[in-house]
Short mmCIF file of C-alpha atoms in Angstrom, two decimals:
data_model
loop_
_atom_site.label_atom_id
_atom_site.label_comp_id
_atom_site.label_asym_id
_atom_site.label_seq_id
_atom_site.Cartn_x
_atom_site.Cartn_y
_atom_site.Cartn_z
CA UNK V 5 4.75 -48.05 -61.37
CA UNK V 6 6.63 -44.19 -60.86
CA UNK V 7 3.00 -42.73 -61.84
CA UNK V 8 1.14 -44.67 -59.44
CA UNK V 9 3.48 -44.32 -56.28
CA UNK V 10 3.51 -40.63 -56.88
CA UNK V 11 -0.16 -40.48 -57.02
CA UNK V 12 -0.45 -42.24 -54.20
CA UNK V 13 2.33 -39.87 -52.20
CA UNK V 14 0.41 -36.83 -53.60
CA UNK V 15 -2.99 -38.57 -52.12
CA UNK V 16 -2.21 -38.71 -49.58
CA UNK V 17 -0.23 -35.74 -48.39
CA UNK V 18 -3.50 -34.01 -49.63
CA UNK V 19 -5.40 -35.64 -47.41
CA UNK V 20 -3.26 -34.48 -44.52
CA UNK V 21 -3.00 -31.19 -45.93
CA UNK V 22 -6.80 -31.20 -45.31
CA UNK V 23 -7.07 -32.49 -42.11
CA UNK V 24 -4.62 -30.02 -41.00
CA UNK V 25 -6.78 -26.93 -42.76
CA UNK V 26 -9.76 -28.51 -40.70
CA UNK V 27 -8.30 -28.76 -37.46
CA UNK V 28 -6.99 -25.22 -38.06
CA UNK V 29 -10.60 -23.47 -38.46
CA UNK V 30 -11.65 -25.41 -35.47
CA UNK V 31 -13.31 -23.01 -32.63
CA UNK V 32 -10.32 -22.13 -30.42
CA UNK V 33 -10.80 -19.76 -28.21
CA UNK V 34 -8.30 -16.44 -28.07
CA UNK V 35 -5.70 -16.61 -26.27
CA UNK V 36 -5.42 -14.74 -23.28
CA UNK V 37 -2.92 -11.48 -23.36
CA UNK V 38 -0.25 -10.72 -21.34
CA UNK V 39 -1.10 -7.87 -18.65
CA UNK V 40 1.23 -4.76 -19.61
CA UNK V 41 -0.23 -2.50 -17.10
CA UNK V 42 1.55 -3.48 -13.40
CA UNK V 43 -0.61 -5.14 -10.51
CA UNK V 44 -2.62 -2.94 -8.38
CA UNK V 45 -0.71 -2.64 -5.05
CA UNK V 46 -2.66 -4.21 -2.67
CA UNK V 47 -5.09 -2.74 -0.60
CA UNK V 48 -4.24 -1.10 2.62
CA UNK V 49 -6.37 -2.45 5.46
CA UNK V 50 -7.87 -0.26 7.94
CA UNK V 51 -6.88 -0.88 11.72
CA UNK V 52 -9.88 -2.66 13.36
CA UNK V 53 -11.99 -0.86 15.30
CA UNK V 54 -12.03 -1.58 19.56
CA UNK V 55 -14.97 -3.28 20.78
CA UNK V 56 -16.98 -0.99 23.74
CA UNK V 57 -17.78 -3.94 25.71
CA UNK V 58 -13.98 -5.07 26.13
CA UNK V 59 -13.31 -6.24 29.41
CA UNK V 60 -10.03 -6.27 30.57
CA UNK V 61 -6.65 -5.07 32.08
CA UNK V 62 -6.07 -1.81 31.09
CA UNK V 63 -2.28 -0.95 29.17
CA UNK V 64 0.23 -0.23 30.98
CA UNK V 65 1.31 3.22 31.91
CA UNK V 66 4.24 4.38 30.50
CA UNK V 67 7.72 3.05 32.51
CA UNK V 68 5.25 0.02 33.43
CA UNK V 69 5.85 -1.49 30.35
CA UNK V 70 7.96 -5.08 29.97
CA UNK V 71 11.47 -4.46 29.16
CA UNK V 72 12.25 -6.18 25.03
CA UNK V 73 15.26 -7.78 24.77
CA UNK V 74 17.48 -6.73 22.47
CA UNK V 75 16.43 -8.91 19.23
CA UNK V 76 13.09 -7.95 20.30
CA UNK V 77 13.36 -4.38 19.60
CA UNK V 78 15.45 -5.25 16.60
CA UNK V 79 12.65 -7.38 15.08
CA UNK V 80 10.39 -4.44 15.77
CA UNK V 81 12.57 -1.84 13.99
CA UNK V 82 12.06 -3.94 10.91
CA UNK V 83 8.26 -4.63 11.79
CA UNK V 84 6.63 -1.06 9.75
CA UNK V 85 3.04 -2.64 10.06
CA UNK V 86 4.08 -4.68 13.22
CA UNK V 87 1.72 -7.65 12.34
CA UNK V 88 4.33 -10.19 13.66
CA UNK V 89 5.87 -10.91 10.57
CA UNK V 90 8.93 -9.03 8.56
CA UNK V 91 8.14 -8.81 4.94
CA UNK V 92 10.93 -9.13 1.81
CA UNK V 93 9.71 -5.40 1.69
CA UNK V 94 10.23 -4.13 5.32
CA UNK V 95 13.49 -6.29 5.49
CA UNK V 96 14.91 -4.03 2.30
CA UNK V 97 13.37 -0.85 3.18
CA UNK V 98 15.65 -0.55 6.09
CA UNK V 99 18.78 0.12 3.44
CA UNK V 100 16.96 1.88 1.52
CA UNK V 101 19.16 5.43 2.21
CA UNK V 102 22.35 4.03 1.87
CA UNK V 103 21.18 2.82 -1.62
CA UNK V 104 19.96 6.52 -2.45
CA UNK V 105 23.10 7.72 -1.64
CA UNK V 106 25.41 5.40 -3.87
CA UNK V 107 22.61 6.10 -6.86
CA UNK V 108 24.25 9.64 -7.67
CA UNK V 109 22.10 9.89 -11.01
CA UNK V 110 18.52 9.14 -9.40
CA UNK V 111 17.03 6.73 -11.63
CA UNK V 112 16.76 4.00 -9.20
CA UNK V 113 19.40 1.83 -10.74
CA UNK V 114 22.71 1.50 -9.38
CA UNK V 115 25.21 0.96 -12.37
CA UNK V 116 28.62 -0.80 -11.97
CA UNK V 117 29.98 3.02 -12.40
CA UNK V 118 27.95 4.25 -9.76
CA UNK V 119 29.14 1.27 -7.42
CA UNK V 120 32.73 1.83 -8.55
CA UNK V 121 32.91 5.34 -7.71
CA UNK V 122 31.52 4.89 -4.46
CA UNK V 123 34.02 1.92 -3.88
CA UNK V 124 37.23 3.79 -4.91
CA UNK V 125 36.32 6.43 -2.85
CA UNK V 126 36.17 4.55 0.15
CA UNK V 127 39.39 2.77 -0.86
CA UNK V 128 41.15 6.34 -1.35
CA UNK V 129 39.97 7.42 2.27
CA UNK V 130 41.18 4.19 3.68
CA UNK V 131 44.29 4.53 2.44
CA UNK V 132 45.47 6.48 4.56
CA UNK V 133 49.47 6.61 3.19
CA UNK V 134 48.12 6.81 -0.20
CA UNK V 135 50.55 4.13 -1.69
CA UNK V 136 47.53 1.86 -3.09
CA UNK V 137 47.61 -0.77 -0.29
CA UNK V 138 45.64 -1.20 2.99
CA UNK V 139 47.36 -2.23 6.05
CA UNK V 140 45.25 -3.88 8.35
CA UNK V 141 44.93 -0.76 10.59
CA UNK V 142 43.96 0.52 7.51
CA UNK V 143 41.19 -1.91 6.76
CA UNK V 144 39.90 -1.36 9.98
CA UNK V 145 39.05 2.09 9.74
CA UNK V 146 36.78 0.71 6.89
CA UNK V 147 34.63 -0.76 9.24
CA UNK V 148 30.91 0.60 9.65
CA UNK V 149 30.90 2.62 12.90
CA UNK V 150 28.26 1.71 15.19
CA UNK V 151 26.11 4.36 16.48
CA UNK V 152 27.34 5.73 20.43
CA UNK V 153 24.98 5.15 23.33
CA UNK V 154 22.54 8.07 24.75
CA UNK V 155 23.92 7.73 28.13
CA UNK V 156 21.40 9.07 30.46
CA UNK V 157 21.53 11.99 32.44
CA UNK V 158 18.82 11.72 35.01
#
């Protein structure tokens, strides 16, 4: 009875032994590779080209133009291409010098040294009594300085 369940077990894992062989030389096609090589960037589109026959107001002369309000002009500081619309890219770009400077070794990365440094630094020219603590006059000669007004001298 041993002999004849073991021949049977041995059957038929044979048989899917074979199946599994047959599937396996089945035509499959490759499979694709992954791309290495980076994306192209994408292509820079030319400006469009005025049309002869425009009709129309002409632009205004310069002084005759609408005043912006002031989150108008600050949208269009971050607008490079100024097609309405701030990209991920033209939103970063603007801090793109202050990264430069804290990236003392060049290669683009900024390390946690690199950071550190930069943040002790500060800290130590803060600190203005030099006993390791800020005082909150202190702190507040951390704060970014904003950039003085052009006053005008007409």
């Amino acid at each position: 009875m041993g002999r004849m369940l073991a021949g049977g077990m041995a059957a038929l894992l044979l048989v899917a032994g074979g199946l599994f062989w047959w599937q396996g030389r089945a035509d499959i096609a490759p499979a694709p590779q992954l791309a290495l090589a980076t994306p192209p960037p994408p292509a820079v589109e030319s400006l469009p080209e005025g049309d002869p026959d425009a009709v129309g107001d002409a632009p205004p002369m310069p002084g005759e133009a609408s005043p912006q309000s002031r989150e108008e002009k600050r949208f269009a500081r971050y607008d490079r291409n100024r097609d309405g619309v701030i990209t991920r890219i033209e939103m970063l770009g603007s801090r793109t010098k202050a990264f430069k400077a804290l990236d003392k070794d060049g290669d683009n990365l900024l390390s946690f040294e690199e950071w550190a440094v930069a943040t002790a630094d500060r800290f130590g020219a803060a600190d203005a009594d030099k006993d390791g603590r800020l005082t909150p006059a202190e702190f507040a000669a951390t704060a970014p300085k904003r950039a003085a007004k052009a006053k005008c001298k007409c």
